[in-house]
C-alpha atoms as a printed R data frame, in Angstrom:
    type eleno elety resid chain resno       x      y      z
1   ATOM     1    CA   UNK     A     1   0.000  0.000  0.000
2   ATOM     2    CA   UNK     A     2   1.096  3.624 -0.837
3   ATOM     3    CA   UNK     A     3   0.933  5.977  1.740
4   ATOM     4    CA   UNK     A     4  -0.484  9.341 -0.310
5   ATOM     5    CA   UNK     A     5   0.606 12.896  1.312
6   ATOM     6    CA   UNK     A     6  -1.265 16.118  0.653
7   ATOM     7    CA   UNK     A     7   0.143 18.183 -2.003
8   ATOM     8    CA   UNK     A     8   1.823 20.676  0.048
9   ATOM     9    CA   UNK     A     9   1.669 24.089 -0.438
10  ATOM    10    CA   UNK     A    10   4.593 27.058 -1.274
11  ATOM    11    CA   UNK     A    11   5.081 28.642  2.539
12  ATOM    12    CA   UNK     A    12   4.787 32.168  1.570
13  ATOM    13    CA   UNK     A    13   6.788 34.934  4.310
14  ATOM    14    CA   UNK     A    14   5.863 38.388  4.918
15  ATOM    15    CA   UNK     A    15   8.111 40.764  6.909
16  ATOM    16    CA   UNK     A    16   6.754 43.052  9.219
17  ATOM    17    CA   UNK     A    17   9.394 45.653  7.351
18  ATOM    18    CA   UNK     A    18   7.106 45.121  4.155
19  ATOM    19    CA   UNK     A    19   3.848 45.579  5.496
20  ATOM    20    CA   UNK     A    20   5.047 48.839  7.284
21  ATOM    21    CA   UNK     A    21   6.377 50.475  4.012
22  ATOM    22    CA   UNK     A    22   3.274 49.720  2.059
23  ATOM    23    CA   UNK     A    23   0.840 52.354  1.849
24  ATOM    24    CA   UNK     A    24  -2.564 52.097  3.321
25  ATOM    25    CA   UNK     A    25  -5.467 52.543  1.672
26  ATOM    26    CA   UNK     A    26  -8.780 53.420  2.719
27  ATOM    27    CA   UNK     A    27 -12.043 52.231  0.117
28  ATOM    28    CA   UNK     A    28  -9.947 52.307 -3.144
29  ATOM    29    CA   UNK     A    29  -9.197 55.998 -2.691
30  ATOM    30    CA   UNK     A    30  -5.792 57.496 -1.520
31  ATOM    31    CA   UNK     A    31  -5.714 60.476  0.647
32  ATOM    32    CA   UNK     A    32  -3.397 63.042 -0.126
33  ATOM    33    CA   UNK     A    33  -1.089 64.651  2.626
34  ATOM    34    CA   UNK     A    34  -1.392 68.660  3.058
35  ATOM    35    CA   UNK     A    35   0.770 71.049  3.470
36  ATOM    36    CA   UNK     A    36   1.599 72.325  6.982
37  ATOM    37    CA   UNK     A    37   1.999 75.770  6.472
38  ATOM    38    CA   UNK     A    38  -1.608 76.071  4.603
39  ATOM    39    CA   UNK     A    39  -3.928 78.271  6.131
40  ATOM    40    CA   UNK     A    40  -5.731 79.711  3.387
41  ATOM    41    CA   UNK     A    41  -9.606 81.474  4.294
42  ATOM    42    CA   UNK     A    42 -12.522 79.319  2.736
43  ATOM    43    CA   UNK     A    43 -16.107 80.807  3.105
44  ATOM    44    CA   UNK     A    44 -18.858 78.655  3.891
45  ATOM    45    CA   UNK     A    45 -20.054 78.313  0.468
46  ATOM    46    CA   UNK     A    46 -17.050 76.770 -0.850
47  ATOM    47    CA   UNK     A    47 -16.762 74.511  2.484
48  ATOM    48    CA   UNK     A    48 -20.500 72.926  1.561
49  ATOM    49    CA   UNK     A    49 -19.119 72.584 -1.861
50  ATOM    50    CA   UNK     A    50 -16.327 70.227 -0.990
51  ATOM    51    CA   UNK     A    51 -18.203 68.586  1.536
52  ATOM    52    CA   UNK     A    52 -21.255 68.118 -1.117
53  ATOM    53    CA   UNK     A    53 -18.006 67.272 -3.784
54  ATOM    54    CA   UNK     A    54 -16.746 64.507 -1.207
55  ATOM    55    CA   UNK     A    55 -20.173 62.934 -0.310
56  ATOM    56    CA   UNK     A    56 -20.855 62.462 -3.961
57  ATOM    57    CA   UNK     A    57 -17.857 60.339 -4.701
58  ATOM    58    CA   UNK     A    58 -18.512 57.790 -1.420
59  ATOM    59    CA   UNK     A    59 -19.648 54.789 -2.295
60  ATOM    60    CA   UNK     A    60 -22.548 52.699 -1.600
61  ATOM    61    CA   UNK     A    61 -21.205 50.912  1.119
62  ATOM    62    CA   UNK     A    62 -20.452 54.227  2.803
63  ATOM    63    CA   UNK     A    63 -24.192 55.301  2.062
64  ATOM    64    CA   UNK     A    64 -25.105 56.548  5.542
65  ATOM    65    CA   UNK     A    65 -21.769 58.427  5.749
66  ATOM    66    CA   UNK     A    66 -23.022 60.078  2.313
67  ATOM    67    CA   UNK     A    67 -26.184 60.754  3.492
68  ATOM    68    CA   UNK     A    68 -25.210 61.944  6.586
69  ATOM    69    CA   UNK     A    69 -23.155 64.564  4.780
70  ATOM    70    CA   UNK     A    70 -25.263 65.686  2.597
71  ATOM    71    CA   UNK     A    71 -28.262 66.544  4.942
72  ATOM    72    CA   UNK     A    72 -26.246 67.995  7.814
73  ATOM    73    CA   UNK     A    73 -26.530 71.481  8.136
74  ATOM    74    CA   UNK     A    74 -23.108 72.931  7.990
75  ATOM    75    CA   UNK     A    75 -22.523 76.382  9.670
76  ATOM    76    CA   UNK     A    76 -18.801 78.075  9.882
77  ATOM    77    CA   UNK     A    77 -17.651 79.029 13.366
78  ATOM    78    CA   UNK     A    78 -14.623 81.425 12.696
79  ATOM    79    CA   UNK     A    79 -12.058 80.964 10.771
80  ATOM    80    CA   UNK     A    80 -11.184 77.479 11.113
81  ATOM    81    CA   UNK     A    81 -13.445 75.445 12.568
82  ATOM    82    CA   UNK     A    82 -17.410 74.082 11.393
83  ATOM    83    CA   UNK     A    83 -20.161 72.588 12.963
84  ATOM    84    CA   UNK     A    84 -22.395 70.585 11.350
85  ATOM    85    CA   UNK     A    85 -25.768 69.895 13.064
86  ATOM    86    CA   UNK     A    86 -27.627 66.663 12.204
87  ATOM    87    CA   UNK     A    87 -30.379 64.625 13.767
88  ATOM    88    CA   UNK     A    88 -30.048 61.516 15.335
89  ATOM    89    CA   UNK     A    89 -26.812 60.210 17.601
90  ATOM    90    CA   UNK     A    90 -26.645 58.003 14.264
91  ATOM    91    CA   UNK     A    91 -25.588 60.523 12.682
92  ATOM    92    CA   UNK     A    92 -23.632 61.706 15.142
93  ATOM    93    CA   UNK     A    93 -21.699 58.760 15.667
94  ATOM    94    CA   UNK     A    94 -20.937 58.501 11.849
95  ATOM    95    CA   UNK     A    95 -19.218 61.408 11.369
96  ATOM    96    CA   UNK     A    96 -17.582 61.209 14.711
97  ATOM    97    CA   UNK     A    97 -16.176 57.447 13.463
98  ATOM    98    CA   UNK     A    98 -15.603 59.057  9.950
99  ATOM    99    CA   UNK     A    99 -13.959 62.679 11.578
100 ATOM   100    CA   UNK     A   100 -10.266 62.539 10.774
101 ATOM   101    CA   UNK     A   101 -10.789 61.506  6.618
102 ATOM   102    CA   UNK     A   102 -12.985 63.619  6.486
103 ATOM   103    CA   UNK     A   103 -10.935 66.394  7.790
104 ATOM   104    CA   UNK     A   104  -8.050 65.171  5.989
105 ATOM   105    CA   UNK     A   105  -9.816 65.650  2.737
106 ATOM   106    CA   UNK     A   106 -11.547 69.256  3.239
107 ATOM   107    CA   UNK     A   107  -8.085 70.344  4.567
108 ATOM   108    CA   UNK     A   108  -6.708 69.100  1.058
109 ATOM   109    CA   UNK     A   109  -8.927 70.892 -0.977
110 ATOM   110    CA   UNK     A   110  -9.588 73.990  1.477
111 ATOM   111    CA   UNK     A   111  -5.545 74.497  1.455
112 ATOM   112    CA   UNK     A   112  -5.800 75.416  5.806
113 ATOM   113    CA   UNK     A   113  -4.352 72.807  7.900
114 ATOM   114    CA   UNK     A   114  -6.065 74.410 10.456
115 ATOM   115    CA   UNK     A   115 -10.045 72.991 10.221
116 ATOM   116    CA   UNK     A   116 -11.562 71.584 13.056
117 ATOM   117    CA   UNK     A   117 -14.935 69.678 12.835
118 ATOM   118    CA   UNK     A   118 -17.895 69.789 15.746
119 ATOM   119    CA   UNK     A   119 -20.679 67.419 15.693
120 ATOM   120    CA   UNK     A   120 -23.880 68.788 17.245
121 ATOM   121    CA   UNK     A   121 -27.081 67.128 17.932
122 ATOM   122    CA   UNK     A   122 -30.103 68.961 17.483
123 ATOM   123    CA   UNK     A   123 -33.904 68.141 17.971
124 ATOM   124    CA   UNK     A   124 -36.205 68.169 15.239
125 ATOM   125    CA   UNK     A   125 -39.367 70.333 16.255
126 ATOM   126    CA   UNK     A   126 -42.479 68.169 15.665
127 ATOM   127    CA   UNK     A   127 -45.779 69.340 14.785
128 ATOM   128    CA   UNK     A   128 -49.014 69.115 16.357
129 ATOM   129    CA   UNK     A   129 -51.057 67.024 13.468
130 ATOM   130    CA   UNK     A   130 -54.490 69.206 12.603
131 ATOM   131    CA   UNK     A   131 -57.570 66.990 12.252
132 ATOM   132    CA   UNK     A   132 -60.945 68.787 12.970
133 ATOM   133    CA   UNK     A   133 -62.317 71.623 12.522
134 ATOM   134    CA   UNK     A   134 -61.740 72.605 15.863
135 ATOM   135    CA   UNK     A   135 -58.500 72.138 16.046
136 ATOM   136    CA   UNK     A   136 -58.105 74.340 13.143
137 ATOM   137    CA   UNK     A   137 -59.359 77.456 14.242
138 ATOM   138    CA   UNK     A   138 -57.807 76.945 17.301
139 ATOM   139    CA   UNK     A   139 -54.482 76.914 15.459
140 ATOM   140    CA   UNK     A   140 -55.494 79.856 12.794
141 ATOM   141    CA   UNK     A   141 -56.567 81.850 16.501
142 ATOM   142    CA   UNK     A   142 -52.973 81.283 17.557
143 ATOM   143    CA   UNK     A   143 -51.560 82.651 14.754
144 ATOM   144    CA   UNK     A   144 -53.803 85.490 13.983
145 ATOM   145    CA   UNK     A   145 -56.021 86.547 17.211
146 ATOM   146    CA   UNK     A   146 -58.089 88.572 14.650
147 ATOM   147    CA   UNK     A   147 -59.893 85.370 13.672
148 ATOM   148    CA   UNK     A   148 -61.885 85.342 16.639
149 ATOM   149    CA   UNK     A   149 -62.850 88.494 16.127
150 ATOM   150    CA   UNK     A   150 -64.221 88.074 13.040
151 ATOM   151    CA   UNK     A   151 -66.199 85.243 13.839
152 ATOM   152    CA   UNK     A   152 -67.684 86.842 17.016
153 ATOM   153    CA   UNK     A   153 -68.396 89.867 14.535
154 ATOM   154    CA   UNK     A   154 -70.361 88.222 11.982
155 ATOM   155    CA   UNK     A   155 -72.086 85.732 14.572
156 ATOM   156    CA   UNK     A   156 -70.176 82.384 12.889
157 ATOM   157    CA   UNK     A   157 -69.654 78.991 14.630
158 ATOM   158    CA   UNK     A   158 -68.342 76.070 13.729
159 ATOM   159    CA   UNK     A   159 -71.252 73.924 13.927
């Protein structure tokens, strides 16, 4: 009887040296380095337009970062640092996770190595839903107090 062995495979090495001197990359797309001394002014206009310019090229696997991006309300604090406001500690937690690229990147295109990013939380209001008729004029008297006037003046009701 003939003993059979496995066909072995080629032992393949990496050194530690190799995989240090390789470049990473994040999602296909390399991230350029920026110049220290940069510290050019940016309004906010062209800010939204890099930020709206970056979203757009993330792809679908990044879709919440995208989205995230692109619904955030961006306001400019100074001269170097933005705040954009967005809805739901999702949110919040994406762009917190996704901070330093994305900083990397507007400080790249901006030319000012000195952004700074804040993440803010805000509440959206809700609105009372309006159903009957009732409730309408109730509303339309809270907003104009001259509605009840009128009614009382030409005798109207609402049944």
């Amino acid at each position: 009887m003939m003993n059979k062995q496995a066909p072995s495979s080629p032992v393949v090495s990496t050194s530690l040296e190799k995989l240090i001197s390789q470049p990473v990359q994040n999602s296909n797309e390399r991230l350029e380095t920026h110049n220290i001394k940069d510290n050019n002014d940016f309004s906010l206009q062209d800010l939204q337009q890099c930020i709206q310019k970056y979203a757009e090229q993330l792809t679908i696997e990044r879709i919440h970062l995208k989205n995230t991006l692109l619904d955030g309300i961006v306001t400019l604090n100074g001269d170097r640092s933005f705040e954009i406001a967005v809805y739901n500690p999702s949110q919040q937690n994406e762009l917190q996770i996704n901070s330093n690229e994305i900083i990397s990147v507007l400080r790249n295109k901006l030319k000012n190595s000195m952004i700074k990013i804040n993440v803010r939380l805000v509440e959206k209001e809700e609105h009372e839903m309006i159903y009957t008729s009732t409730e309408k004029l109730h509303y339309l008297n809270s907003k104009n107090p001259n509605i009840e006037k009128l009614m009382e003046m030409f005798n109207l009701s609402l049944e």
